[in-house]
Short mmCIF file of C-alpha atoms and ligand atoms in Angstrom, two decimals:
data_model
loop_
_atom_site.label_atom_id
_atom_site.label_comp_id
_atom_site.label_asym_id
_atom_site.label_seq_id
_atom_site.Cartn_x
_atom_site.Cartn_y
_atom_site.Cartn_z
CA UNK A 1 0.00 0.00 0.00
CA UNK A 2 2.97 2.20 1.02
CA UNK A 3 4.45 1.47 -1.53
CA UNK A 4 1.94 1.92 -4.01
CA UNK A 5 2.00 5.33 -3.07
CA UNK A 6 5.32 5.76 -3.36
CA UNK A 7 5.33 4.63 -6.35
CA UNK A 8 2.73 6.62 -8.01
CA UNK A 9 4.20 9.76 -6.38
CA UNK A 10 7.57 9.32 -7.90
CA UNK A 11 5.36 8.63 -11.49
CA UNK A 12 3.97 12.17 -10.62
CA UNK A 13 6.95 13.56 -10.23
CA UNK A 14 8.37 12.22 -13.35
CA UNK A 15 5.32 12.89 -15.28
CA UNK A 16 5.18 16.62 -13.83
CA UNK A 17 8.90 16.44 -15.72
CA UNK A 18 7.93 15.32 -18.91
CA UNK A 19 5.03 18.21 -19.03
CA UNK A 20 2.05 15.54 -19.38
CA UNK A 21 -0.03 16.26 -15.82
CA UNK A 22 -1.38 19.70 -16.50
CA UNK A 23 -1.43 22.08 -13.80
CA UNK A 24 -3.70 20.96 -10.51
CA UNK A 25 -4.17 17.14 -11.81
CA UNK A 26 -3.03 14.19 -9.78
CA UNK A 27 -1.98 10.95 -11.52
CA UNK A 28 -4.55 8.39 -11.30
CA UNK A 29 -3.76 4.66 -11.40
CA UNK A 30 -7.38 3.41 -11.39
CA UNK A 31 -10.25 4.41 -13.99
CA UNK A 32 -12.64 6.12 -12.17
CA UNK A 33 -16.64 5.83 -13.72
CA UNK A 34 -18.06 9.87 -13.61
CA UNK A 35 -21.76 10.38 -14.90
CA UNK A 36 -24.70 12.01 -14.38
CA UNK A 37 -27.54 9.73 -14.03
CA UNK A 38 -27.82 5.78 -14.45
CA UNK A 39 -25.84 3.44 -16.87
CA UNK A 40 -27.92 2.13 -19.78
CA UNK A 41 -27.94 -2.09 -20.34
CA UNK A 42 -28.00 -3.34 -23.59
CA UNK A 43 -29.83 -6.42 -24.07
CA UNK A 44 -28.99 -6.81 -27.79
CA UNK A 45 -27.24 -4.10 -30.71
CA UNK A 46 -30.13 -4.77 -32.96
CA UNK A 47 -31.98 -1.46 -32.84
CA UNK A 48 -28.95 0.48 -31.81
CA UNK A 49 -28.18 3.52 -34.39
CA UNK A 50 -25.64 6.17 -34.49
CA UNK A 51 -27.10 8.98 -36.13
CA UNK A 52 -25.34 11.83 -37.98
CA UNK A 53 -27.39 14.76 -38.88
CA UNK A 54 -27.37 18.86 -38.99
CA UNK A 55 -25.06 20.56 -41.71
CA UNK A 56 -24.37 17.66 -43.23
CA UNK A 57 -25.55 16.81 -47.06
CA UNK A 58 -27.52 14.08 -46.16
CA UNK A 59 -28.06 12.54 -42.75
CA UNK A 60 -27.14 9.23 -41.94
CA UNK A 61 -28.16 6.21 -39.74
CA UNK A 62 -25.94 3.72 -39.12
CA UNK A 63 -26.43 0.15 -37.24
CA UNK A 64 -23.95 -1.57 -35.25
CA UNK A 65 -23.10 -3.90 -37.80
CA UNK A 66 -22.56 -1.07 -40.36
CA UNK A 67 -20.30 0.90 -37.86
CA UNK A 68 -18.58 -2.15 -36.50
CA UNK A 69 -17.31 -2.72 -40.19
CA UNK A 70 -15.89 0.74 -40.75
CA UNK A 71 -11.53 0.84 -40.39
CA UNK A 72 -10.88 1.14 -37.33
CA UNK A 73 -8.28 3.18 -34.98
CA UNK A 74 -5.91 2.70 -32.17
CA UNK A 75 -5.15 5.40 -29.80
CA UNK A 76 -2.71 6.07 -26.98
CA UNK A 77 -3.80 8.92 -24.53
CA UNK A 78 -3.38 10.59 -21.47
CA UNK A 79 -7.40 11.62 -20.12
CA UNK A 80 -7.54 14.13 -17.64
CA UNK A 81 -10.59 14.54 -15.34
CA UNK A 82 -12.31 18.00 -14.59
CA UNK A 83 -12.31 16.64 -10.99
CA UNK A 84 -8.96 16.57 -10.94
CA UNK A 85 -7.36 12.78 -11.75
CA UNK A 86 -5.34 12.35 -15.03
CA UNK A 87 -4.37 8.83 -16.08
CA UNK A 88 -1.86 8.49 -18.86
CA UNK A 89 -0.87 6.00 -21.58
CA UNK A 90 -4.78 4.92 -21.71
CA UNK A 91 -5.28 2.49 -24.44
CA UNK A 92 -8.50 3.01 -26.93
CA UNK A 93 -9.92 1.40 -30.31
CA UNK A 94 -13.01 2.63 -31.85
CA UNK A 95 -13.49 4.90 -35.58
CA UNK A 96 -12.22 8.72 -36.17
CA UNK A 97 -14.68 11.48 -37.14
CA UNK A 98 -11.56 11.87 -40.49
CA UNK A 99 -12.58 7.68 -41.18
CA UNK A 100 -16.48 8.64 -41.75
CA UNK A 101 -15.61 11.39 -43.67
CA UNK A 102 -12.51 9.50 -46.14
CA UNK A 103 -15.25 6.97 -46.42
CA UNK A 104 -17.71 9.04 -48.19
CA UNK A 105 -20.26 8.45 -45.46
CA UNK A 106 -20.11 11.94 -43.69
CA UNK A 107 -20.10 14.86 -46.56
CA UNK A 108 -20.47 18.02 -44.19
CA UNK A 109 -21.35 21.45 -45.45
CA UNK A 110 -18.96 24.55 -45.07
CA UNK A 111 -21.80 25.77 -42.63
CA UNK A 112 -20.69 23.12 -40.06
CA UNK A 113 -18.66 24.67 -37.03
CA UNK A 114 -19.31 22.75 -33.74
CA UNK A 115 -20.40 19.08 -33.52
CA UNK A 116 -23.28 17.96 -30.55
CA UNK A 117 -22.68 14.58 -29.30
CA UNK A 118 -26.07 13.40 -28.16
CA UNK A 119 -26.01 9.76 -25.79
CA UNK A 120 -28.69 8.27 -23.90
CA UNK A 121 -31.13 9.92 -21.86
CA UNK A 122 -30.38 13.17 -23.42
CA UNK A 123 -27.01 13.65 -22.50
CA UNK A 124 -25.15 15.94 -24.33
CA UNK A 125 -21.05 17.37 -24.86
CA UNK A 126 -20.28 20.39 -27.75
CA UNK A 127 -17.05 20.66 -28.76
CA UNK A 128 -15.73 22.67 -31.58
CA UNK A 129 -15.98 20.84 -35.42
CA UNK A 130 -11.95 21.30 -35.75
CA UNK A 131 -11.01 20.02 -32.24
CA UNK A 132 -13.23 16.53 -33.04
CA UNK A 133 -11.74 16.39 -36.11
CA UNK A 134 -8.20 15.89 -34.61
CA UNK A 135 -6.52 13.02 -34.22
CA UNK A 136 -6.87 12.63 -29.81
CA UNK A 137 -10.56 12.56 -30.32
CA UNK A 138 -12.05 8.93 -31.16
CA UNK A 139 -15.53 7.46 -31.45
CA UNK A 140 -14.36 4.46 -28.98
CA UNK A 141 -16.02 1.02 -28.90
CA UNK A 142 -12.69 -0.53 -26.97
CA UNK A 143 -10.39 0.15 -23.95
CA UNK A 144 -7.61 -1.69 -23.33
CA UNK A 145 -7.84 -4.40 -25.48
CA UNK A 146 -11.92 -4.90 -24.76
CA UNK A 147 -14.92 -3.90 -25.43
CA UNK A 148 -16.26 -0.63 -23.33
CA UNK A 149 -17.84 -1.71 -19.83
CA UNK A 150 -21.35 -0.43 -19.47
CA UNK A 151 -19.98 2.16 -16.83
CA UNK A 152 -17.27 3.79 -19.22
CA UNK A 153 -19.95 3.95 -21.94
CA UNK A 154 -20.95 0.40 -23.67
CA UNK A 155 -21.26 0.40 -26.57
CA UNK A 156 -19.60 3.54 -28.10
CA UNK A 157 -17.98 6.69 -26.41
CA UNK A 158 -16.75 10.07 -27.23
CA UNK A 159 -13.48 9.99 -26.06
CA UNK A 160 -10.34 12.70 -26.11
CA UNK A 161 -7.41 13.41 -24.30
CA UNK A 162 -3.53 14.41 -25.05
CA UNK A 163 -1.36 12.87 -27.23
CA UNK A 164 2.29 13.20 -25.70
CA UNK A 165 4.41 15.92 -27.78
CA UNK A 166 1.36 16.92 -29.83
CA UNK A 167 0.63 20.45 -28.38
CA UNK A 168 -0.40 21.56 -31.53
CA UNK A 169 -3.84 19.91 -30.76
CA UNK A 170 -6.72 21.38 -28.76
CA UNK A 171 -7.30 19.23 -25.57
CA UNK A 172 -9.92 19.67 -23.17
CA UNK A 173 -11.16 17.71 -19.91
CA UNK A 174 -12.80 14.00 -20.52
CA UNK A 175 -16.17 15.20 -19.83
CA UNK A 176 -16.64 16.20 -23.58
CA UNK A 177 -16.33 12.78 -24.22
CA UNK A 178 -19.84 11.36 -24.30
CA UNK A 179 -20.44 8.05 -23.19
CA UNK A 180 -23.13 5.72 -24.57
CA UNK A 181 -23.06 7.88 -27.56
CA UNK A 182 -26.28 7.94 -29.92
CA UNK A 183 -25.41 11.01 -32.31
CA UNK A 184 -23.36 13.38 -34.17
CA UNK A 185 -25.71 17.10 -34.31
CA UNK A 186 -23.41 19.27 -36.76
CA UNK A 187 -24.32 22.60 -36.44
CA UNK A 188 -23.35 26.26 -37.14
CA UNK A 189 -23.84 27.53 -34.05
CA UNK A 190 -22.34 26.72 -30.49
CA UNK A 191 -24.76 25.24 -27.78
CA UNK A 192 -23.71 24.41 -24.42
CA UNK A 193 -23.75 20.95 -23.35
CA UNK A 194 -25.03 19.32 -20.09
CA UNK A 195 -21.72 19.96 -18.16
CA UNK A 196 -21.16 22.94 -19.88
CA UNK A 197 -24.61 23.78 -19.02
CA UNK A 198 -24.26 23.27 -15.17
CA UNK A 199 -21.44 25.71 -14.95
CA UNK A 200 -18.65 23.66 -16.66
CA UNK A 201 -16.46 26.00 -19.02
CA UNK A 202 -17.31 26.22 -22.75
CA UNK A 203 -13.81 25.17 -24.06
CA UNK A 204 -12.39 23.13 -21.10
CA UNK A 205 -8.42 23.54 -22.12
CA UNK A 206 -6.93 21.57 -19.56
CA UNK A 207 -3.51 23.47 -20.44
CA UNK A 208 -5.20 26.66 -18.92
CA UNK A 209 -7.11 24.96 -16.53
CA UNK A 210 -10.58 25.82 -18.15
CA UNK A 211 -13.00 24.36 -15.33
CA UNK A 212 -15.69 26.37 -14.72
CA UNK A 213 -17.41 29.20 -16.60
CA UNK A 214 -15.82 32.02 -14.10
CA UNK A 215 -12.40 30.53 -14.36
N1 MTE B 301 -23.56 10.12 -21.29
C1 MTE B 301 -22.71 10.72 -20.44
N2 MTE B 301 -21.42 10.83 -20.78
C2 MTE B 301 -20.54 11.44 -19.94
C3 MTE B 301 -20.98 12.00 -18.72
C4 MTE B 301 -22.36 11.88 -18.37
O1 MTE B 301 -22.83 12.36 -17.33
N3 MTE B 301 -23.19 11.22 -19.27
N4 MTE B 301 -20.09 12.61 -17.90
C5 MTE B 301 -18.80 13.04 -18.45
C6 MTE B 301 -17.86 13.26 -17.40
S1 MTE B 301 -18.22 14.53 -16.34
C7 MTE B 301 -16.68 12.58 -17.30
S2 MTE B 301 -15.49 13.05 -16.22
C8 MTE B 301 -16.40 11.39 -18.13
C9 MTE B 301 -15.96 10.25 -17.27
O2 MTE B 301 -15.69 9.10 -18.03
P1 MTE B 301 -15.40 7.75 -17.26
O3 MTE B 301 -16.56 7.44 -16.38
O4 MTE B 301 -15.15 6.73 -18.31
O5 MTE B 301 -14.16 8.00 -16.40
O6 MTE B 301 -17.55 11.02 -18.87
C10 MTE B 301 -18.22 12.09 -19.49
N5 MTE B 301 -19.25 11.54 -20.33
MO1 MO B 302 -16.41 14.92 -14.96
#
């Protein structure tokens, strides 16, 4: 236990080094589960759909099978927490917003600026169109080698976080990662998001340490 701690503190410390714990995070061994409200259970995929709509030329449906075919992408990233835990080297698998789009199935108008995820129960994250079109932002149906559990968002997530040395991209707190994700709004106008709704700040950098809408 001691140990443990001593460990992970001298991780910190090296991490801290390296620049990858932004300021007033604390390394996180474990993968804690965050959410508002309860965790959907999927008896089968059968009627599951992830829609795509908004300024885009025409929307799209797609079922499990169709998105489960689509090439998929491995991702190494460091997720840091609005409440304050950051957990590096995190291992995820799932299909890039740039895959949809090389594949012909997402053809978005010039009129598209920020992107809506929408997941169960009405959930929703807005992030800006260019920020979930980099490469640390992943439509995730794996961590670690398996499928999502239903707590970390069975059976597709938003997910983004920092890529080590790649400070040229935009990365904000998990939360704008939405779990059990449903759909893709595009739209040309910014709309706050449930978090982002409750106080949470609009762009979330962690770099600046965007929490909250006073910040
Ligand atoms: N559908 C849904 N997704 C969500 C949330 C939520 O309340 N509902 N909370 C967000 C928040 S606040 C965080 S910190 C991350 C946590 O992801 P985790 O439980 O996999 O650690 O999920 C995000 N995605
Ligand atoms: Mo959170």
């Amino acid at each position: 236990m001691l140990e443990n701690i001593f460990h992970r503190k001298q991780e910190e410390k090296r991490l801290y080094g390296e620049g990858r714990i932004p300021p007033g995070q604390a390394l996180s061994e474990r993968f804690p589960v965050l959410h508002y409200g309860p965790v959907p259970r999927y008896n089968s995929l059968d009627t599951w759909t992830l829609r795509l709509w908004g300024e885009v030329e025409t929307p799209l449906s797609l079922t499990w099978e169709q998105f489960s075919q689509l090439p998929r992408t491995r991702l190494t990233m460091d997720i840091h927490c609005v409440t304050a835990w950051s957990k590096v080297d995190t291992i995820w698998e799932g299909v890039s917003l740039r895959t949809l789009i090389d594949q012909g199935l997402l053809k978005l108008l010039p009129t598209a600026r920020y992107v809506i995820e929408h997941a169960e129960y009405g959930f929703t994250a807005n992030l800006p169109l260019k920020v979930v079109l980099q490469e640390n932002f992943l439509l995730a149906t794996h961590y670690d080698g398996q499928p999502l559990s239903p707590e970390h968002g069975y059976p597709l997530r938003g997910v983004i976080g920092a890529i080590p040395g790649r400070s040229d991209l935009m990365t904000p707190y998990l939360w704008k990662g939405a779990k059990w994700l449903r759909g893709l709004e595009f739209t040309a106008e910014d709309r706050p998001g449930f978090w982002e709704q409750a106080g949470y700040h609009n762009e979330a950098d962690i770099w600046k340490e965007e929490r909250y809408a006073t910040d």
